[in-house]
Amino acid sequence: MDTHTAMQTYAKVVELGSFAAAADKMGQARSVVTRQIAYLEQKYGVRLLNRTTRKLSMTDAGRAFYERVRPILAEVADLEQALQAEGQRPSGRLRISAPVSFGILHLGPAIAEYLQQYPDVVIDLDLNDRVVDLVEDGYDVAVRIGPLQDSSLVARPLAPQRLLVCASPDYLRRHSTPATPEDLKLHRCLHYAYASTGNEWHFEKDGQVRLLRVNAALRANNGDVLRTAALAGHGVILQPEFLVGEDVRAGRLTEILTDYTNTSIAMYAVYPHRRFLSPKVRSFVEHLEARFAAPRPMPAPGAAKRRSR
């Protein structure tokens, strides 16, 4: 009997909690599953499972065996995938998660270029400012902007993004221009609810960092909502250059507190850890690196309709 197949069967029995469920999942007869587990127990001279008519549980030896077998099976699956993919063009469905505004303004055009080069790939793009669980939710790759949480995910850095503090010329005429970060306490601030720093804005000058807790006149989990409010003269905004840079260059917004610097936020392509990447994931990540990692501005199309960050 094939030991590797028996190991796969054992792992499936443990994960699904029954012989019958494992047999159905693997398209095998229950008797075959039973024989494969018995084969492993006889081969290694230990009982792996305690089973009654109502309950199935691992023995201590079975639990240790499962913990050792699981990464081995994953390695073999990755190796088989890599060998099968060798020389293949990227193809199949590619599930991507990205922030809303960045996806609309910049990732959309990048995906269009990618599909021209790899027409056999089908893109399933989910735009959401919430941080998704790539493994649990079944995504192949995500674009994330800002600090990353510790995890087993692989993160490939792309372009850093400056944060700009700005307001409309009309707002500044009515409320005066802040000269220091502390002056913002007297102003209406428009705050991004998903900011990693909470409701504090960070400023640095001469090596000293100042943390300012802002009084938000508007909090939103979407950058374009804040941008619209700033353009309408409702307050001061702190947002990435990819979202407000074109407005600043066109004079619709005025950058303020330019004597101070804000912490840049990094942009990453993130994907589940795999030693052997599928051609579609590898080619897409490399495409993002080539398009966004170069030190060039990413002007937002001024005439394009923006809906969210």
mmCIF file of C-alpha atoms in Angstrom:
data_model
loop_
_atom_site.group_PDB
_atom_site.id
_atom_site.type_symbol
_atom_site.label_atom_id
_atom_site.label_comp_id
_atom_site.label_asym_id
_atom_site.label_seq_id
_atom_site.Cartn_x
_atom_site.Cartn_y
_atom_site.Cartn_z
ATOM 1 C CA MET A 1 0.000 0.000 0.000
ATOM 2 C CA ASP A 2 1.199 3.533 -0.786
ATOM 3 C CA THR A 3 2.340 5.197 2.455
ATOM 4 C CA HIS A 4 1.922 8.715 1.102
ATOM 5 C CA THR A 5 -1.684 8.046 0.091
ATOM 6 C CA ALA A 6 -2.355 6.501 3.480
ATOM 7 C CA MET A 7 -0.929 9.612 5.169
ATOM 8 C CA GLN A 8 -3.217 11.802 3.066
ATOM 9 C CA THR A 9 -6.174 9.663 4.090
ATOM 10 C CA TYR A 10 -5.235 9.826 7.769
ATOM 11 C CA ALA A 11 -4.945 13.624 7.642
ATOM 12 C CA LYS A 12 -8.331 13.871 5.943
ATOM 13 C CA VAL A 13 -9.958 11.611 8.564
ATOM 14 C CA VAL A 14 -8.539 13.795 11.353
ATOM 15 C CA GLU A 15 -9.586 17.056 9.694
ATOM 16 C CA LEU A 16 -13.123 15.898 8.877
ATOM 17 C CA GLY A 17 -13.618 13.898 12.073
ATOM 18 C CA SER A 18 -14.917 10.681 10.555
ATOM 19 C CA PHE A 19 -14.060 7.829 8.226
ATOM 20 C CA ALA A 20 -17.269 8.289 6.247
ATOM 21 C CA ALA A 21 -16.685 12.001 5.624
ATOM 22 C CA ALA A 22 -13.101 11.345 4.546
ATOM 23 C CA ALA A 23 -14.218 8.577 2.207
ATOM 24 C CA ASP A 24 -16.822 10.856 0.599
ATOM 25 C CA LYS A 25 -14.351 13.719 0.264
ATOM 26 C CA MET A 26 -11.676 11.521 -1.338
ATOM 27 C CA GLY A 27 -14.096 9.542 -3.514
ATOM 28 C CA GLN A 28 -13.175 6.235 -1.887
ATOM 29 C CA ALA A 29 -15.080 3.436 -0.248
ATOM 30 C CA ARG A 30 -15.117 3.582 3.555
ATOM 31 C CA SER A 31 -13.493 0.138 3.661
ATOM 32 C CA VAL A 32 -10.520 1.517 1.710
ATOM 33 C CA VAL A 33 -10.108 4.354 4.213
ATOM 34 C CA THR A 34 -10.290 1.891 7.099
ATOM 35 C CA ARG A 35 -7.611 -0.342 5.531
ATOM 36 C CA GLN A 36 -5.286 2.636 4.944
ATOM 37 C CA ILE A 37 -5.483 3.712 8.595
ATOM 38 C CA ALA A 38 -4.946 0.124 9.710
ATOM 39 C CA TYR A 39 -1.934 -0.090 7.388
ATOM 40 C CA LEU A 40 -0.316 2.944 9.035
ATOM 41 C CA GLU A 41 -0.981 1.622 12.540
ATOM 42 C CA GLN A 42 0.517 -1.765 11.639
ATOM 43 C CA LYS A 43 3.476 -0.210 9.804
ATOM 44 C CA TYR A 44 4.473 2.016 12.732
ATOM 45 C CA GLY A 45 3.291 -0.262 15.537
ATOM 46 C CA VAL A 46 1.098 2.340 17.287
ATOM 47 C CA ARG A 47 -2.595 3.081 17.587
ATOM 48 C CA LEU A 48 -3.312 6.406 15.892
ATOM 49 C CA LEU A 49 -7.047 6.704 16.485
ATOM 50 C CA ASN A 50 -9.461 5.712 19.225
ATOM 51 C CA ARG A 51 -12.756 4.946 17.548
ATOM 52 C CA THR A 52 -16.142 3.910 18.817
ATOM 53 C CA THR A 53 -19.504 3.817 17.084
ATOM 54 C CA ARG A 54 -20.096 7.454 18.093
ATOM 55 C CA LYS A 55 -16.729 9.094 18.587
ATOM 56 C CA LEU A 56 -13.365 9.383 16.881
ATOM 57 C CA SER A 57 -10.311 10.841 18.614
ATOM 58 C CA MET A 58 -6.565 10.851 18.163
ATOM 59 C CA THR A 59 -4.235 9.094 20.553
ATOM 60 C CA ASP A 60 -1.168 10.984 21.752
ATOM 61 C CA ALA A 61 0.868 9.143 19.123
ATOM 62 C CA GLY A 62 -1.779 9.935 16.506
ATOM 63 C CA ARG A 63 -1.713 13.619 17.370
ATOM 64 C CA ALA A 64 2.084 13.745 17.123
ATOM 65 C CA PHE A 65 1.942 11.826 13.843
ATOM 66 C CA TYR A 66 -0.607 14.264 12.397
ATOM 67 C CA GLU A 67 1.452 17.313 13.386
ATOM 68 C CA ARG A 68 4.495 15.844 11.592
ATOM 69 C CA VAL A 69 2.577 14.561 8.583
ATOM 70 C CA ARG A 70 0.677 17.786 7.814
ATOM 71 C CA PRO A 71 3.715 19.896 6.769
ATOM 72 C CA ILE A 72 5.152 16.947 4.828
ATOM 73 C CA LEU A 73 1.954 16.630 2.803
ATOM 74 C CA ALA A 74 1.958 20.388 2.170
ATOM 75 C CA GLU A 75 5.558 20.242 0.932
ATOM 76 C CA VAL A 76 4.769 17.369 -1.413
ATOM 77 C CA ALA A 77 1.678 19.176 -2.732
ATOM 78 C CA ASP A 78 3.738 22.311 -3.377
ATOM 79 C CA LEU A 79 6.426 20.300 -5.143
ATOM 80 C CA GLU A 80 3.879 18.545 -7.341
ATOM 81 C CA GLN A 81 2.269 21.889 -8.180
ATOM 82 C CA ALA A 82 5.628 23.408 -9.063
ATOM 83 C CA LEU A 83 6.581 20.486 -11.296
ATOM 84 C CA GLN A 84 3.225 20.571 -13.044
ATOM 85 C CA ALA A 85 3.497 24.327 -13.515
ATOM 86 C CA GLU A 86 7.030 24.222 -14.906
ATOM 87 C CA GLY A 87 6.952 25.730 -18.359
ATOM 88 C CA GLN A 88 3.255 26.536 -18.163
ATOM 89 C CA ARG A 89 1.840 29.968 -18.898
ATOM 90 C CA PRO A 90 -0.097 31.586 -16.062
ATOM 91 C CA SER A 91 -3.721 30.498 -16.218
ATOM 92 C CA GLY A 92 -6.774 29.939 -14.063
ATOM 93 C CA ARG A 93 -8.606 32.090 -11.539
ATOM 94 C CA LEU A 94 -6.576 34.593 -9.505
ATOM 95 C CA ARG A 95 -8.339 36.000 -6.424
ATOM 96 C CA ILE A 96 -7.022 39.417 -5.357
ATOM 97 C CA SER A 97 -7.871 41.669 -2.408
ATOM 98 C CA ALA A 98 -6.998 45.382 -2.381
ATOM 99 C CA PRO A 99 -8.011 48.703 -0.781
ATOM 100 C CA VAL A 100 -10.900 50.338 -2.591
ATOM 101 C CA SER A 101 -9.483 53.665 -3.764
ATOM 102 C CA PHE A 102 -6.075 52.291 -4.673
ATOM 103 C CA GLY A 103 -7.792 49.483 -6.538
ATOM 104 C CA ILE A 104 -9.909 51.884 -8.575
ATOM 105 C CA LEU A 105 -7.223 54.466 -9.289
ATOM 106 C CA HIS A 106 -4.106 52.359 -9.788
ATOM 107 C CA LEU A 107 -4.599 48.608 -9.467
ATOM 108 C CA GLY A 108 -7.342 48.537 -12.108
ATOM 109 C CA PRO A 109 -5.026 49.857 -14.854
ATOM 110 C CA ALA A 110 -2.262 47.512 -13.673
ATOM 111 C CA ILE A 111 -4.622 44.535 -13.916
ATOM 112 C CA ALA A 112 -5.660 45.592 -17.419
ATOM 113 C CA GLU A 113 -1.997 45.558 -18.482
ATOM 114 C CA TYR A 114 -1.474 42.172 -16.823
ATOM 115 C CA LEU A 115 -4.462 40.613 -18.612
ATOM 116 C CA GLN A 116 -3.129 41.817 -21.954
ATOM 117 C CA GLN A 117 0.029 39.843 -21.292
ATOM 118 C CA TYR A 118 -1.650 36.814 -19.687
ATOM 119 C CA PRO A 119 -5.111 36.371 -21.248
ATOM 120 C CA ASP A 120 -5.521 32.858 -19.801
ATOM 121 C CA VAL A 121 -5.772 34.255 -16.260
ATOM 122 C CA VAL A 122 -9.218 35.134 -14.892
ATOM 123 C CA ILE A 123 -9.102 37.896 -12.252
ATOM 124 C CA ASP A 124 -11.490 37.912 -9.290
ATOM 125 C CA LEU A 125 -10.862 41.295 -7.612
ATOM 126 C CA ASP A 126 -12.356 42.177 -4.233
ATOM 127 C CA LEU A 127 -11.983 45.838 -3.200
ATOM 128 C CA ASN A 128 -12.299 46.281 0.549
ATOM 129 C CA ASP A 129 -10.459 48.484 3.043
ATOM 130 C CA ARG A 130 -10.881 45.794 5.704
ATOM 131 C CA VAL A 131 -7.882 43.514 6.187
ATOM 132 C CA VAL A 132 -8.981 40.075 5.008
ATOM 133 C CA ASP A 133 -7.662 36.674 6.027
ATOM 134 C CA LEU A 134 -6.000 35.466 2.828
ATOM 135 C CA VAL A 135 -5.909 31.814 3.834
ATOM 136 C CA GLU A 136 -9.350 31.555 5.415
ATOM 137 C CA ASP A 137 -11.063 33.655 2.729
ATOM 138 C CA GLY A 138 -9.246 31.954 -0.140
ATOM 139 C CA TYR A 139 -7.322 34.856 -1.692
ATOM 140 C CA ASP A 140 -4.196 34.265 -3.754
ATOM 141 C CA VAL A 141 -2.650 37.698 -3.249
ATOM 142 C CA ALA A 142 -3.492 41.032 -1.611
ATOM 143 C CA VAL A 143 -2.228 44.582 -1.924
ATOM 144 C CA ARG A 144 -1.860 46.155 1.509
ATOM 145 C CA ILE A 145 -0.898 49.695 2.385
ATOM 146 C CA GLY A 146 0.464 50.500 5.841
ATOM 147 C CA PRO A 147 2.027 48.476 8.681
ATOM 148 C CA LEU A 148 1.683 44.720 8.434
ATOM 149 C CA GLN A 149 0.689 42.443 11.256
ATOM 150 C CA ASP A 150 3.030 39.608 12.146
ATOM 151 C CA SER A 151 1.999 36.511 10.267
ATOM 152 C CA SER A 152 3.283 33.662 8.142
ATOM 153 C CA LEU A 153 2.373 35.575 4.983
ATOM 154 C CA VAL A 154 5.037 36.607 2.483
ATOM 155 C CA ALA A 155 5.191 40.388 1.880
ATOM 156 C CA ARG A 156 6.933 41.846 -1.172
ATOM 157 C CA PRO A 157 7.488 45.626 -0.778
ATOM 158 C CA LEU A 158 6.279 47.872 -3.575
ATOM 159 C CA ALA A 159 6.236 51.695 -3.634
ATOM 160 C CA PRO A 160 6.278 53.740 -0.403
ATOM 161 C CA GLN A 161 3.603 56.407 -0.130
ATOM 162 C CA ARG A 162 3.896 59.857 1.465
ATOM 163 C CA LEU A 163 1.073 61.017 3.686
ATOM 164 C CA LEU A 164 -0.017 64.580 2.880
ATOM 165 C CA VAL A 165 -1.792 66.999 5.209
ATOM 166 C CA CYS A 166 -3.975 69.292 3.132
ATOM 167 C CA ALA A 167 -7.169 71.304 2.941
ATOM 168 C CA SER A 168 -9.030 73.254 0.303
ATOM 169 C CA PRO A 169 -7.967 76.873 -0.380
ATOM 170 C CA ASP A 170 -11.486 77.979 0.586
ATOM 171 C CA TYR A 171 -11.277 76.250 3.977
ATOM 172 C CA LEU A 172 -7.880 77.819 4.702
ATOM 173 C CA ARG A 173 -9.179 81.286 3.798
ATOM 174 C CA ARG A 174 -12.044 80.883 6.254
ATOM 175 C CA HIS A 175 -10.126 79.219 9.092
ATOM 176 C CA SER A 176 -6.469 80.317 8.581
ATOM 177 C CA THR A 177 -3.550 78.038 7.777
ATOM 178 C CA PRO A 178 -2.149 75.924 10.659
ATOM 179 C CA ALA A 179 1.501 76.761 11.381
ATOM 180 C CA THR A 180 2.182 73.861 13.761
ATOM 181 C CA PRO A 181 0.588 70.464 14.329
ATOM 182 C CA GLU A 182 -0.847 71.758 17.621
ATOM 183 C CA ASP A 183 -2.842 74.335 15.642
ATOM 184 C CA LEU A 184 -4.887 71.465 14.221
ATOM 185 C CA LYS A 185 -6.676 71.230 17.581
ATOM 186 C CA LEU A 186 -8.527 74.382 16.515
ATOM 187 C CA HIS A 187 -9.460 72.945 13.132
ATOM 188 C CA ARG A 188 -11.947 70.474 11.736
ATOM 189 C CA CYS A 189 -10.075 67.281 10.902
ATOM 190 C CA LEU A 190 -11.254 64.543 8.559
ATOM 191 C CA HIS A 191 -10.001 61.214 9.901
ATOM 192 C CA TYR A 192 -9.571 57.792 8.314
ATOM 193 C CA ALA A 193 -11.188 55.260 10.657
ATOM 194 C CA TYR A 194 -8.926 52.345 9.659
ATOM 195 C CA ALA A 195 -5.679 54.251 10.324
ATOM 196 C CA SER A 196 -3.123 52.048 12.079
ATOM 197 C CA THR A 197 -2.300 54.931 14.473
ATOM 198 C CA GLY A 198 -5.859 55.226 15.780
ATOM 199 C CA ASN A 199 -6.989 58.843 15.985
ATOM 200 C CA GLU A 200 -3.435 60.194 16.356
ATOM 201 C CA TRP A 201 -1.625 62.008 13.553
ATOM 202 C CA HIS A 202 2.178 61.734 13.545
ATOM 203 C CA PHE A 203 4.495 64.628 12.732
ATOM 204 C CA GLU A 204 8.295 64.776 12.809
ATOM 205 C CA LYS A 205 10.700 67.732 12.764
ATOM 206 C CA ASP A 206 14.367 67.972 13.740
ATOM 207 C CA GLY A 207 14.322 64.364 14.846
ATOM 208 C CA GLN A 208 11.431 64.866 17.270
ATOM 209 C CA VAL A 209 8.153 63.018 16.785
ATOM 210 C CA ARG A 210 4.889 64.659 17.802
ATOM 211 C CA LEU A 211 1.708 62.672 18.254
ATOM 212 C CA LEU A 212 -1.449 64.720 17.886
ATOM 213 C CA ARG A 213 -4.843 63.392 18.923
ATOM 214 C CA VAL A 214 -7.235 65.045 16.483
ATOM 215 C CA ASN A 215 -10.845 65.978 17.045
ATOM 216 C CA ALA A 216 -12.461 64.490 13.995
ATOM 217 C CA ALA A 217 -15.342 66.415 12.473
ATOM 218 C CA LEU A 218 -15.761 63.429 10.169
ATOM 219 C CA ARG A 219 -14.556 59.843 10.568
ATOM 220 C CA ALA A 220 -14.940 57.421 7.684
ATOM 221 C CA ASN A 221 -13.518 54.040 6.730
ATOM 222 C CA ASN A 222 -13.178 55.238 3.168
ATOM 223 C CA GLY A 223 -10.577 57.696 1.900
ATOM 224 C CA ASP A 224 -12.587 59.072 -0.998
ATOM 225 C CA VAL A 225 -15.385 60.132 1.351
ATOM 226 C CA LEU A 226 -12.812 62.179 3.268
ATOM 227 C CA ARG A 227 -11.299 63.530 0.055
ATOM 228 C CA THR A 228 -14.722 64.693 -1.141
ATOM 229 C CA ALA A 229 -15.345 66.434 2.173
ATOM 230 C CA ALA A 230 -11.938 68.141 2.018
ATOM 231 C CA LEU A 231 -12.554 69.347 -1.537
ATOM 232 C CA ALA A 232 -15.879 70.784 -0.370
ATOM 233 C CA GLY A 233 -14.082 72.808 2.302
ATOM 234 C CA HIS A 234 -15.118 70.843 5.378
ATOM 235 C CA GLY A 235 -11.722 70.370 7.006
ATOM 236 C CA VAL A 236 -8.117 69.145 7.030
ATOM 237 C CA ILE A 237 -7.276 65.721 5.635
ATOM 238 C CA LEU A 238 -4.315 63.359 6.114
ATOM 239 C CA GLN A 239 -4.206 60.891 3.225
ATOM 240 C CA PRO A 240 -1.711 59.089 0.954
ATOM 241 C CA GLU A 241 -0.310 60.845 -2.072
ATOM 242 C CA PHE A 242 -1.910 58.349 -4.434
ATOM 243 C CA LEU A 243 -5.316 59.632 -3.326
ATOM 244 C CA VAL A 244 -4.809 63.410 -2.963
ATOM 245 C CA GLY A 245 -1.578 64.084 -4.883
ATOM 246 C CA GLU A 246 -3.312 65.062 -8.110
ATOM 247 C CA ASP A 247 -5.620 67.434 -6.217
ATOM 248 C CA VAL A 248 -2.596 69.117 -4.638
ATOM 249 C CA ARG A 249 -0.832 69.443 -7.996
ATOM 250 C CA ALA A 250 -3.974 70.894 -9.572
ATOM 251 C CA GLY A 251 -4.525 73.374 -6.717
ATOM 252 C CA ARG A 252 -7.831 71.881 -5.583
ATOM 253 C CA LEU A 253 -6.168 71.088 -2.241
ATOM 254 C CA THR A 254 -3.268 72.887 -0.554
ATOM 255 C CA GLU A 255 -0.587 70.936 1.275
ATOM 256 C CA ILE A 256 0.076 72.395 4.736
ATOM 257 C CA LEU A 257 2.605 71.879 7.542
ATOM 258 C CA THR A 258 5.269 71.194 4.926
ATOM 259 C CA ASP A 259 8.024 71.908 7.498
ATOM 260 C CA TYR A 260 7.005 68.662 9.169
ATOM 261 C CA THR A 261 7.210 65.165 7.795
ATOM 262 C CA ASN A 262 4.745 62.362 8.243
ATOM 263 C CA THR A 263 5.701 58.741 8.445
ATOM 264 C CA SER A 264 5.588 57.195 4.976
ATOM 265 C CA ILE A 265 3.379 54.175 4.610
ATOM 266 C CA ALA A 266 4.627 51.161 2.716
ATOM 267 C CA MET A 267 2.749 49.219 0.079
ATOM 268 C CA TYR A 268 3.100 45.449 -0.195
ATOM 269 C CA ALA A 269 2.035 42.539 -2.330
ATOM 270 C CA VAL A 270 1.125 39.859 0.199
ATOM 271 C CA TYR A 271 0.453 36.187 -0.401
ATOM 272 C CA PRO A 272 0.282 32.970 1.650
ATOM 273 C CA HIS A 273 3.650 31.404 2.302
ATOM 274 C CA ARG A 274 4.499 28.842 -0.320
ATOM 275 C CA ARG A 275 7.906 27.588 -1.340
ATOM 276 C CA PHE A 276 6.623 26.964 -4.857
ATOM 277 C CA LEU A 277 4.389 29.689 -6.243
ATOM 278 C CA SER A 278 1.921 29.032 -9.007
ATOM 279 C CA PRO A 279 2.720 30.796 -12.302
ATOM 280 C CA LYS A 280 -0.308 33.076 -11.971
ATOM 281 C CA VAL A 281 0.685 34.349 -8.501
ATOM 282 C CA ARG A 282 4.369 34.687 -9.337
ATOM 283 C CA SER A 283 3.715 36.548 -12.584
ATOM 284 C CA PHE A 284 1.177 38.905 -10.986
ATOM 285 C CA VAL A 285 3.433 39.811 -8.069
ATOM 286 C CA GLU A 286 6.333 40.408 -10.462
ATOM 287 C CA HIS A 287 4.033 42.594 -12.577
ATOM 288 C CA LEU A 288 3.132 44.704 -9.521
ATOM 289 C CA GLU A 289 6.805 45.037 -8.604
ATOM 290 C CA ALA A 290 7.712 46.206 -12.093
ATOM 291 C CA ARG A 291 4.843 48.701 -12.235
ATOM 292 C CA PHE A 292 4.862 50.155 -8.723
ATOM 293 C CA ALA A 293 8.325 49.606 -7.261
ATOM 294 C CA ALA A 294 10.000 52.009 -9.697
ATOM 295 C CA PRO A 295 10.658 55.480 -8.203
ATOM 296 C CA ARG A 296 8.051 57.295 -10.273
ATOM 297 C CA PRO A 297 4.902 59.203 -9.311
ATOM 298 C CA MET A 298 1.532 57.539 -9.574
ATOM 299 C CA PRO A 299 -0.698 60.428 -10.685
ATOM 300 C CA ALA A 300 -4.366 59.854 -10.134
ATOM 301 C CA PRO A 301 -6.402 60.501 -13.285
ATOM 302 C CA GLY A 302 -7.900 63.906 -12.498
ATOM 303 C CA ALA A 303 -10.965 63.435 -14.689
ATOM 304 C CA ALA A 304 -11.729 59.947 -13.436
ATOM 305 C CA LYS A 305 -14.661 59.477 -11.131
ATOM 306 C CA ARG A 306 -13.433 58.347 -7.706
ATOM 307 C CA ARG A 307 -15.676 56.437 -5.397
ATOM 308 C CA SER A 308 -13.646 55.062 -2.459
ATOM 309 C CA ARG A 309 -10.167 54.262 -0.905
#
